[in-house]
PDB file of C-alpha atoms in Angstrom:
ATOM      1  CA  MET A   1       0.103   0.090   0.300  1.00  0.00           C
ATOM      2  CA  LYS A   2       3.002   2.254   0.781  1.00  0.00           C
ATOM      3  CA  HIS A   3       4.800   1.690  -2.281  1.00  0.00           C
ATOM      4  CA  ASP A   4       1.420   2.463  -4.219  1.00  0.00           C
ATOM      5  CA  ARG A   5       0.936   5.436  -2.410  1.00  0.00           C
ATOM      6  CA  ASN A   6       4.874   7.036  -3.566  1.00  0.00           C
ATOM      7  CA  ARG A   7       4.890   5.748  -6.910  1.00  0.00           C
ATOM      8  CA  ASN A   8       1.421   7.209  -7.035  1.00  0.00           C
ATOM      9  CA  ASP A   9       3.060  10.845  -5.581  1.00  0.00           C
ATOM     10  CA  ALA A  10       6.001  10.097  -8.426  1.00  0.00           C
ATOM     11  CA  VAL A  11       3.390   9.759 -11.369  1.00  0.00           C
ATOM     12  CA  SER A  12       1.251  13.032  -9.731  1.00  0.00           C
ATOM     13  CA  ALA A  13       4.549  15.332  -9.454  1.00  0.00           C
ATOM     14  CA  THR A  14       5.498  14.611 -13.131  1.00  0.00           C
ATOM     15  CA  LEU A  15       2.200  15.372 -14.586  1.00  0.00           C
ATOM     16  CA  ASN A  16       2.684  18.112 -11.958  1.00  0.00           C
ATOM     17  CA  ALA A  17       5.719  19.891 -14.009  1.00  0.00           C
ATOM     18  CA  ALA A  18       4.546  18.816 -17.019  1.00  0.00           C
ATOM     19  CA  ARG A  19       1.228  20.721 -16.707  1.00  0.00           C
ATOM     20  CA  ASP A  20       3.387  23.429 -15.137  1.00  0.00           C
ATOM     21  CA  LEU A  21       5.657  23.962 -18.559  1.00  0.00           C
ATOM     22  CA  LEU A  22       2.780  23.613 -20.442  1.00  0.00           C
ATOM     23  CA  PHE A  23       0.142  26.272 -18.566  1.00  0.00           C
ATOM     24  CA  PRO A  24       2.640  28.511 -15.765  1.00  0.00           C
ATOM     25  CA  PRO A  25      -0.045  28.583 -12.852  1.00  0.00           C
ATOM     26  CA  ARG A  26      -1.719  31.577 -11.819  1.00  0.00           C
ATOM     27  CA  CYS A  27      -2.630  33.020  -8.518  1.00  0.00           C
ATOM     28  CA  ILE A  28      -6.855  32.119  -8.147  1.00  0.00           C
ATOM     29  CA  GLY A  29      -6.861  35.997  -6.136  1.00  0.00           C
ATOM     30  CA  CYS A  30      -5.243  38.007  -8.804  1.00  0.00           C
ATOM     31  CA  ASP A  31      -4.484  36.047 -11.984  1.00  0.00           C
ATOM     32  CA  ASP A  32      -0.233  36.250 -11.116  1.00  0.00           C
ATOM     33  CA  LEU A  33       2.236  33.752 -13.131  1.00  0.00           C
ATOM     34  CA  LEU A  34       3.413  31.960  -9.275  1.00  0.00           C
ATOM     35  CA  PRO A  35       6.420  30.095  -9.501  1.00  0.00           C
ATOM     36  CA  PRO A  36       6.199  27.051 -11.669  1.00  0.00           C
ATOM     37  CA  PHE A  37       7.890  23.669  -9.786  1.00  0.00           C
ATOM     38  CA  ALA A  38       6.519  24.083  -6.441  1.00  0.00           C
ATOM     39  CA  LYS A  39       7.518  21.293  -3.811  1.00  0.00           C
ATOM     40  CA  ARG A  40       3.793  22.171  -1.789  1.00  0.00           C
ATOM     41  CA  ALA A  41       0.649  22.997  -3.332  1.00  0.00           C
ATOM     42  CA  THR A  42       0.616  26.944  -3.726  1.00  0.00           C
ATOM     43  CA  VAL A  43      -2.808  28.685  -5.527  1.00  0.00           C
ATOM     44  CA  LEU A  44      -2.208  31.956  -4.183  1.00  0.00           C
ATOM     45  CA  CYS A  45       0.484  34.733  -4.649  1.00  0.00           C
ATOM     46  CA  ALA A  46       1.642  36.337  -1.560  1.00  0.00           C
ATOM     47  CA  LEU A  47      -0.655  39.387  -1.454  1.00  0.00           C
ATOM     48  CA  CYS A  48      -3.265  36.621  -1.407  1.00  0.00           C
ATOM     49  CA  ARG A  49      -1.614  34.619   0.797  1.00  0.00           C
ATOM     50  CA  THR A  50      -1.875  37.121   3.778  1.00  0.00           C
ATOM     51  CA  ALA A  51      -5.635  37.864   2.942  1.00  0.00           C
ATOM     52  CA  TRP A  52      -6.621  34.318   3.330  1.00  0.00           C
ATOM     53  CA  GLU A  53      -4.848  33.639   6.355  1.00  0.00           C
ATOM     54  CA  THR A  54      -6.584  36.996   7.668  1.00  0.00           C
ATOM     55  CA  ALA A  55     -10.073  35.730   6.199  1.00  0.00           C
ATOM     56  CA  VAL A  56      -8.593  32.022   7.943  1.00  0.00           C
ATOM     57  CA  THR A  57      -8.171  33.795  11.531  1.00  0.00           C
ATOM     58  CA  GLU A  58     -11.492  35.490  11.329  1.00  0.00           C
ATOM     59  CA  ALA A  59     -13.151  32.318  11.224  1.00  0.00           C
ATOM     60  CA  THR A  60     -11.258  30.727  13.743  1.00  0.00           C
ATOM     61  CA  ALA A  61     -13.512  30.654  16.780  1.00  0.00           C
ATOM     62  CA  ASP A  62     -16.270  29.667  14.784  1.00  0.00           C
ATOM     63  CA  ALA A  63     -14.633  26.666  13.308  1.00  0.00           C
ATOM     64  CA  ALA A  64     -13.388  25.644  16.635  1.00  0.00           C
ATOM     65  CA  THR A  65     -16.793  25.652  18.092  1.00  0.00           C
ATOM     66  CA  ASP A  66     -18.260  24.228  14.963  1.00  0.00           C
ATOM     67  CA  ALA A  67     -15.181  21.020  15.066  1.00  0.00           C
ATOM     68  CA  THR A  68     -17.240  20.296  18.754  1.00  0.00           C
ATOM     69  CA  ARG A  69     -20.150  19.381  16.974  1.00  0.00           C
ATOM     70  CA  GLY A  70     -18.450  17.265  14.325  1.00  0.00           C
ATOM     71  CA  LEU A  71     -17.241  19.636  11.197  1.00  0.00           C
ATOM     72  CA  VAL A  72     -14.215  20.598  10.308  1.00  0.00           C
ATOM     73  CA  TYR A  73     -13.471  23.765   8.136  1.00  0.00           C
ATOM     74  CA  LEU A  74     -11.109  26.574   7.330  1.00  0.00           C
ATOM     75  CA  VAL A  75     -12.690  29.619   6.328  1.00  0.00           C
ATOM     76  CA  HIS A  76     -16.709  31.151   5.757  1.00  0.00           C
ATOM     77  CA  TYR A  77     -18.010  31.952   2.720  1.00  0.00           C
ATOM     78  CA  ARG A  78     -20.003  35.055   1.841  1.00  0.00           C
ATOM     79  CA  PRO A  79     -22.400  34.875  -0.267  1.00  0.00           C
ATOM     80  CA  GLY A  80     -22.420  37.646  -3.230  1.00  0.00           C
ATOM     81  CA  HIS A  81     -18.328  38.340  -2.261  1.00  0.00           C
ATOM     82  CA  ALA A  82     -17.185  37.309  -5.630  1.00  0.00           C
ATOM     83  CA  GLU A  83     -13.958  39.247  -4.802  1.00  0.00           C
ATOM     84  CA  GLY A  84     -13.189  37.363  -1.689  1.00  0.00           C
ATOM     85  CA  ILE A  85     -10.118  35.075  -1.846  1.00  0.00           C
ATOM     86  CA  PRO A  86     -12.638  32.206   0.410  1.00  0.00           C
ATOM     87  CA  GLU A  87     -15.214  32.389  -2.681  1.00  0.00           C
ATOM     88  CA  LYS A  88     -12.957  32.073  -5.535  1.00  0.00           C
ATOM     89  CA  LEU A  89     -11.095  29.219  -4.187  1.00  0.00           C
ATOM     90  CA  ILE A  90     -14.407  27.859  -3.755  1.00  0.00           C
ATOM     91  CA  TYR A  91     -15.772  28.746  -7.407  1.00  0.00           C
ATOM     92  CA  HIS A  92     -11.869  27.196  -8.297  1.00  0.00           C
ATOM     93  CA  LEU A  93     -12.782  24.113  -6.894  1.00  0.00           C
ATOM     94  CA  LYS A  94     -16.033  23.738  -8.259  1.00  0.00           C
ATOM     95  CA  HIS A  95     -15.381  24.289 -11.477  1.00  0.00           C
ATOM     96  CA  GLN A  96     -11.791  24.564 -12.540  1.00  0.00           C
ATOM     97  CA  GLY A  97     -10.503  21.328 -10.626  1.00  0.00           C
ATOM     98  CA  ASP A  98      -6.457  22.229 -10.298  1.00  0.00           C
ATOM     99  CA  PRO A  99      -5.222  19.741  -8.619  1.00  0.00           C
ATOM    100  CA  ARG A 100      -2.796  21.910  -6.776  1.00  0.00           C
ATOM    101  CA  ALA A 101      -6.193  24.358  -5.069  1.00  0.00           C
ATOM    102  CA  PHE A 102      -6.942  20.851  -3.788  1.00  0.00           C
ATOM    103  CA  GLY A 103      -3.973  19.938  -2.677  1.00  0.00           C
ATOM    104  CA  PHE A 104      -3.745  23.396  -1.414  1.00  0.00           C
ATOM    105  CA  VAL A 105      -7.087  22.988   1.206  1.00  0.00           C
ATOM    106  CA  ALA A 106      -6.616  19.250   2.117  1.00  0.00           C
ATOM    107  CA  GLU A 107      -3.228  20.276   2.985  1.00  0.00           C
ATOM    108  CA  ARG A 108      -4.829  22.695   6.142  1.00  0.00           C
ATOM    109  CA  LEU A 109      -7.290  21.005   6.920  1.00  0.00           C
ATOM    110  CA  ALA A 110      -5.295  17.502   7.452  1.00  0.00           C
ATOM    111  CA  PRO A 111      -4.291  18.652  10.934  1.00  0.00           C
ATOM    112  CA  ARG A 112      -7.576  19.831  12.589  1.00  0.00           C
ATOM    113  CA  LEU A 113      -9.385  16.998  10.981  1.00  0.00           C
ATOM    114  CA  SER A 114      -6.658  14.865  12.783  1.00  0.00           C
ATOM    115  CA  ASP A 115      -7.509  16.684  16.213  1.00  0.00           C
ATOM    116  CA  ALA A 116     -11.230  15.952  15.655  1.00  0.00           C
ATOM    117  CA  ALA A 117     -10.752  11.907  14.957  1.00  0.00           C
ATOM    118  CA  ALA A 118      -8.378  12.660  18.276  1.00  0.00           C
ATOM    119  CA  ALA A 119     -11.285  13.791  20.145  1.00  0.00           C
ATOM    120  CA  LEU A 120     -13.750  11.515  18.930  1.00  0.00           C
ATOM    121  CA  PRO A 121     -15.745  10.023  22.310  1.00  0.00           C
ATOM    122  CA  THR A 122     -15.884   6.423  20.332  1.00  0.00           C
ATOM    123  CA  ARG A 123     -12.537   5.110  18.975  1.00  0.00           C
ATOM    124  CA  ALA A 124     -11.585   1.665  18.299  1.00  0.00           C
ATOM    125  CA  PRO A 125      -9.801  -0.723  20.791  1.00  0.00           C
ATOM    126  CA  VAL A 126      -5.736  -0.903  20.373  1.00  0.00           C
ATOM    127  CA  GLY A 127      -4.381  -2.479  17.820  1.00  0.00           C
ATOM    128  CA  GLU A 128      -8.276  -1.979  16.399  1.00  0.00           C
ATOM    129  CA  ASP A 129      -8.600   0.636  14.367  1.00  0.00           C
ATOM    130  CA  LYS A 130      -8.196   1.154  10.793  1.00  0.00           C
ATOM    131  CA  PRO A 131      -7.182   4.271   8.596  1.00  0.00           C
ATOM    132  CA  ILE A 132      -9.309   6.758   8.523  1.00  0.00           C
ATOM    133  CA  LEU A 133     -12.327   6.498   5.368  1.00  0.00           C
ATOM    134  CA  PHE A 134     -12.580   9.589   3.295  1.00  0.00           C
ATOM    135  CA  THR A 135     -15.559   9.453   1.584  1.00  0.00           C
ATOM    136  CA  TYR A 136     -17.785  12.586  -0.260  1.00  0.00           C
ATOM    137  CA  PRO A 137     -21.381  12.778  -1.449  1.00  0.00           C
ATOM    138  CA  PRO A 138     -21.360  12.881  -5.469  1.00  0.00           C
ATOM    139  CA  ARG A 139     -22.574  15.965  -7.846  1.00  0.00           C
ATOM    140  CA  ARG A 140     -25.508  16.158 -10.024  1.00  0.00           C
ATOM    141  CA  ARG A 141     -25.037  14.341 -13.187  1.00  0.00           C
ATOM    142  CA  SER A 142     -25.413  17.696 -15.021  1.00  0.00           C
ATOM    143  CA  ALA A 143     -22.927  19.247 -13.137  1.00  0.00           C
ATOM    144  CA  VAL A 144     -20.576  16.740 -13.669  1.00  0.00           C
ATOM    145  CA  ARG A 145     -21.220  16.838 -17.767  1.00  0.00           C
ATOM    146  CA  GLU A 146     -20.871  20.393 -17.193  1.00  0.00           C
ATOM    147  CA  ASP A 147     -17.382  20.889 -15.628  1.00  0.00           C
ATOM    148  CA  GLY A 148     -16.314  17.537 -16.290  1.00  0.00           C
ATOM    149  CA  PHE A 149     -15.530  16.143 -13.133  1.00  0.00           C
ATOM    150  CA  ASP A 150     -17.056  15.872  -9.009  1.00  0.00           C
ATOM    151  CA  GLN A 151     -15.267  18.476  -6.634  1.00  0.00           C
ATOM    152  CA  ALA A 152     -16.214  16.359  -3.997  1.00  0.00           C
ATOM    153  CA  ARG A 153     -14.283  13.375  -5.094  1.00  0.00           C
ATOM    154  CA  ARG A 154     -11.736  15.245  -5.330  1.00  0.00           C
ATOM    155  CA  LEU A 155     -11.486  16.902  -2.480  1.00  0.00           C
ATOM    156  CA  ALA A 156     -11.811  13.619  -0.564  1.00  0.00           C
ATOM    157  CA  LYS A 157      -8.628  11.744  -2.481  1.00  0.00           C
ATOM    158  CA  ALA A 158      -6.665  14.509  -1.647  1.00  0.00           C
ATOM    159  CA  MET A 159      -7.739  14.082   2.159  1.00  0.00           C
ATOM    160  CA  ALA A 160      -7.227  10.488   1.799  1.00  0.00           C
ATOM    161  CA  ARG A 161      -3.574  11.251   0.936  1.00  0.00           C
ATOM    162  CA  ALA A 162      -2.966  14.367   2.743  1.00  0.00           C
ATOM    163  CA  CYS A 163      -3.907  12.073   6.201  1.00  0.00           C
ATOM    164  CA  ASP A 164      -2.824   8.626   5.272  1.00  0.00           C
ATOM    165  CA  GLY A 165      -6.345   7.119   5.038  1.00  0.00           C
ATOM    166  CA  ASP A 166      -8.241   5.133   2.595  1.00  0.00           C
ATOM    167  CA  PHE A 167     -10.759   6.660   0.355  1.00  0.00           C
ATOM    168  CA  ALA A 168     -14.318   5.156  -0.876  1.00  0.00           C
ATOM    169  CA  ALA A 169     -17.364   5.891  -2.515  1.00  0.00           C
ATOM    170  CA  VAL A 170     -19.877   4.154   0.013  1.00  0.00           C
ATOM    171  CA  ILE A 171     -22.881   6.981  -1.063  1.00  0.00           C
ATOM    172  CA  LYS A 172     -24.752   7.139  -4.416  1.00  0.00           C
ATOM    173  CA  ARG A 173     -27.391   9.341  -5.497  1.00  0.00           C
ATOM    174  CA  THR A 174     -31.190   8.519  -6.857  1.00  0.00           C
ATOM    175  CA  HIS A 175     -32.087   8.533 -10.324  1.00  0.00           C
ATOM    176  CA  ARG A 176     -35.015  10.820  -9.180  1.00  0.00           C
ATOM    177  CA  LYS A 177     -34.434  14.433 -10.646  1.00  0.00           C
ATOM    178  CA  ALA A 178     -33.184  15.901  -7.500  1.00  0.00           C
ATOM    179  CA  LYS A 179     -33.124  19.706  -7.642  1.00  0.00           C
ATOM    180  CA  GLU A 180     -30.213  21.995  -6.842  1.00  0.00           C
ATOM    181  CA  GLN A 181     -29.933  22.272  -3.311  1.00  0.00           C
ATOM    182  CA  LYS A 182     -28.599  26.049  -3.823  1.00  0.00           C
ATOM    183  CA  ALA A 183     -31.940  26.570  -5.554  1.00  0.00           C
ATOM    184  CA  LEU A 184     -33.560  25.533  -2.122  1.00  0.00           C
ATOM    185  CA  ASN A 185     -34.341  26.738   1.400  1.00  0.00           C
ATOM    186  CA  ALA A 186     -33.278  25.412   4.155  1.00  0.00           C
ATOM    187  CA  GLU A 187     -36.887  22.918   5.028  1.00  0.00           C
ATOM    188  CA  GLU A 188     -36.734  22.643   1.591  1.00  0.00           C
ATOM    189  CA  ARG A 189     -33.273  21.623   1.497  1.00  0.00           C
ATOM    190  CA  ALA A 190     -33.503  18.613   3.859  1.00  0.00           C
ATOM    191  CA  VAL A 191     -36.190  17.161   2.261  1.00  0.00           C
ATOM    192  CA  ASN A 192     -34.394  16.888  -1.086  1.00  0.00           C
ATOM    193  CA  ALA A 193     -30.916  16.116   0.666  1.00  0.00           C
ATOM    194  CA  THR A 194     -33.105  12.577   2.076  1.00  0.00           C
ATOM    195  CA  SER A 195     -34.567  11.448  -1.221  1.00  0.00           C
ATOM    196  CA  SER A 196     -31.559  12.503  -3.430  1.00  0.00           C
ATOM    197  CA  TYR A 197     -28.738   9.735  -1.614  1.00  0.00           C
ATOM    198  CA  ILE A 198     -28.553   6.602  -0.663  1.00  0.00           C
ATOM    199  CA  LEU A 199     -25.865   3.770   0.240  1.00  0.00           C
ATOM    200  CA  ALA A 200     -24.110   2.624  -1.979  1.00  0.00           C
ATOM    201  CA  ASP A 201     -23.729  -1.419  -2.867  1.00  0.00           C
ATOM    202  CA  LYS A 202     -21.959  -3.385   0.100  1.00  0.00           C
ATOM    203  CA  ALA A 203     -20.991   0.325   1.813  1.00  0.00           C
ATOM    204  CA  ALA A 204     -22.041  -1.007   5.435  1.00  0.00           C
ATOM    205  CA  MET A 205     -18.781  -3.791   4.643  1.00  0.00           C
ATOM    206  CA  ILE A 206     -16.526  -1.054   4.007  1.00  0.00           C
ATOM    207  CA  VAL A 207     -17.669   1.423   7.152  1.00  0.00           C
ATOM    208  CA  ARG A 208     -18.351  -1.016   9.759  1.00  0.00           C
ATOM    209  CA  ASP A 209     -16.398   0.217  13.069  1.00  0.00           C
ATOM    210  CA  ARG A 210     -14.584   2.140  11.271  1.00  0.00           C
ATOM    211  CA  THR A 211     -14.376   6.360  11.212  1.00  0.00           C
ATOM    212  CA  VAL A 212     -15.964   8.165   8.249  1.00  0.00           C
ATOM    213  CA  VAL A 213     -15.274  11.935   6.985  1.00  0.00           C
ATOM    214  CA  ILE A 214     -17.353  12.937   4.380  1.00  0.00           C
ATOM    215  CA  CYS A 215     -15.689  15.675   2.340  1.00  0.00           C
ATOM    216  CA  ASP A 216     -17.456  18.548   0.485  1.00  0.00           C
ATOM    217  CA  ASP A 217     -16.224  21.880  -0.655  1.00  0.00           C
ATOM    218  CA  LEU A 218     -19.226  24.079   1.150  1.00  0.00           C
ATOM    219  CA  CYS A 219     -21.367  23.840   4.003  1.00  0.00           C
ATOM    220  CA  THR A 220     -24.335  26.052   3.721  1.00  0.00           C
ATOM    221  CA  THR A 221     -27.698  24.235   5.951  1.00  0.00           C
ATOM    222  CA  GLY A 222     -25.930  21.070   6.303  1.00  0.00           C
ATOM    223  CA  ALA A 223     -28.899  18.970   4.543  1.00  0.00           C
ATOM    224  CA  THR A 224     -26.479  17.190   2.238  1.00  0.00           C
ATOM    225  CA  LEU A 225     -23.624  16.251   5.299  1.00  0.00           C
ATOM    226  CA  ASN A 226     -26.171  15.420   7.867  1.00  0.00           C
ATOM    227  CA  ARG A 227     -28.288  13.098   5.256  1.00  0.00           C
ATOM    228  CA  CYS A 228     -25.327  11.393   4.285  1.00  0.00           C
ATOM    229  CA  ALA A 229     -23.969  11.105   7.672  1.00  0.00           C
ATOM    230  CA  ALA A 230     -27.191   9.538   8.820  1.00  0.00           C
ATOM    231  CA  LEU A 231     -26.765   7.162   5.949  1.00  0.00           C
ATOM    232  CA  LEU A 232     -23.676   6.006   7.573  1.00  0.00           C
ATOM    233  CA  VAL A 233     -24.249   5.775  10.795  1.00  0.00           C
ATOM    234  CA  GLU A 234     -26.782   3.359  10.006  1.00  0.00           C
ATOM    235  CA  ALA A 235     -24.551   1.470   8.218  1.00  0.00           C
ATOM    236  CA  GLY A 236     -22.299   0.659  11.226  1.00  0.00           C
ATOM    237  CA  ALA A 237     -19.787   3.462  10.915  1.00  0.00           C
ATOM    238  CA  ARG A 238     -17.818   3.999  14.671  1.00  0.00           C
ATOM    239  CA  SER A 239     -18.231   8.286  14.072  1.00  0.00           C
ATOM    240  CA  VAL A 240     -18.914  10.165  11.469  1.00  0.00           C
ATOM    241  CA  ILE A 241     -17.057  13.735  10.745  1.00  0.00           C
ATOM    242  CA  LEU A 242     -17.917  16.329   8.473  1.00  0.00           C
ATOM    243  CA  CYS A 243     -14.996  18.581   6.844  1.00  0.00           C
ATOM    244  CA  THR A 244     -15.731  21.047   4.087  1.00  0.00           C
ATOM    245  CA  VAL A 245     -13.370  24.230   2.417  1.00  0.00           C
ATOM    246  CA  ALA A 246     -15.893  26.786   4.137  1.00  0.00           C
ATOM    247  CA  ARG A 247     -19.371  27.377   6.097  1.00  0.00           C
ATOM    248  CA  THR A 248     -21.444  29.553   4.862  1.00  0.00           C
ATOM    249  CA  SER A 249     -21.917  32.695   6.815  1.00  0.00           C
ATOM    250  CA  HIS A 250     -24.216  34.975   6.059  1.00  0.00           C
ATOM    251  CA  GLY A 251     -23.548  38.918   7.505  1.00  0.00           C
ATOM    252  CA  LYS A 252     -20.056  38.361   8.327  1.00  0.00           C
TER     253      LYS A 252
END
């Protein structure tokens, strides 16, 4: 397993270097050119990184409180603030698919997730613990077709690499035509999420007695994440942690 990961990391580094030659990296905040061939994932110039770190600091108190309730995240997302660095990053994750962006947030979420996992009241007996399992709520098929990828899946894979965990797609969408969550209010989101997600085949065998992390780019009302968490608990997961890059914050 470790050998496979090392090989995958080497392949990824080679692909990243080739991509930097063909498409020089640019800051997602101001579009300035970034240094190529960076070993650590970077998507922000020095000035925009300062703005990002300020946003992280401003969200720290709320993020710490929410972590005790099982939600780990980095920053607030403010609807309508398209020029903000957190908002630009979320848009980039959702529509651009740059591997650097997923590596950037995974690297910063990993220590917070580690702290949250260590504080869980239900932990496996010594010698019986397994790596944390990372999964995600699948995006609508039409959205995947439009952008060419599922950002939650990519985030879950990046988090699994950053935390030396496992990845598995254990949640799937139903065949019914689901509505877009962003077009619904909180009550409607809960109803829509309940009928939109079910467990994948053999999910119970994979998640039983494990700590599972559900990854997504953004938490607004929590309807989707909570529905998926309920499914995993029903399937026998020991603990479930919700992990997003940002939480929607109105009026901040």
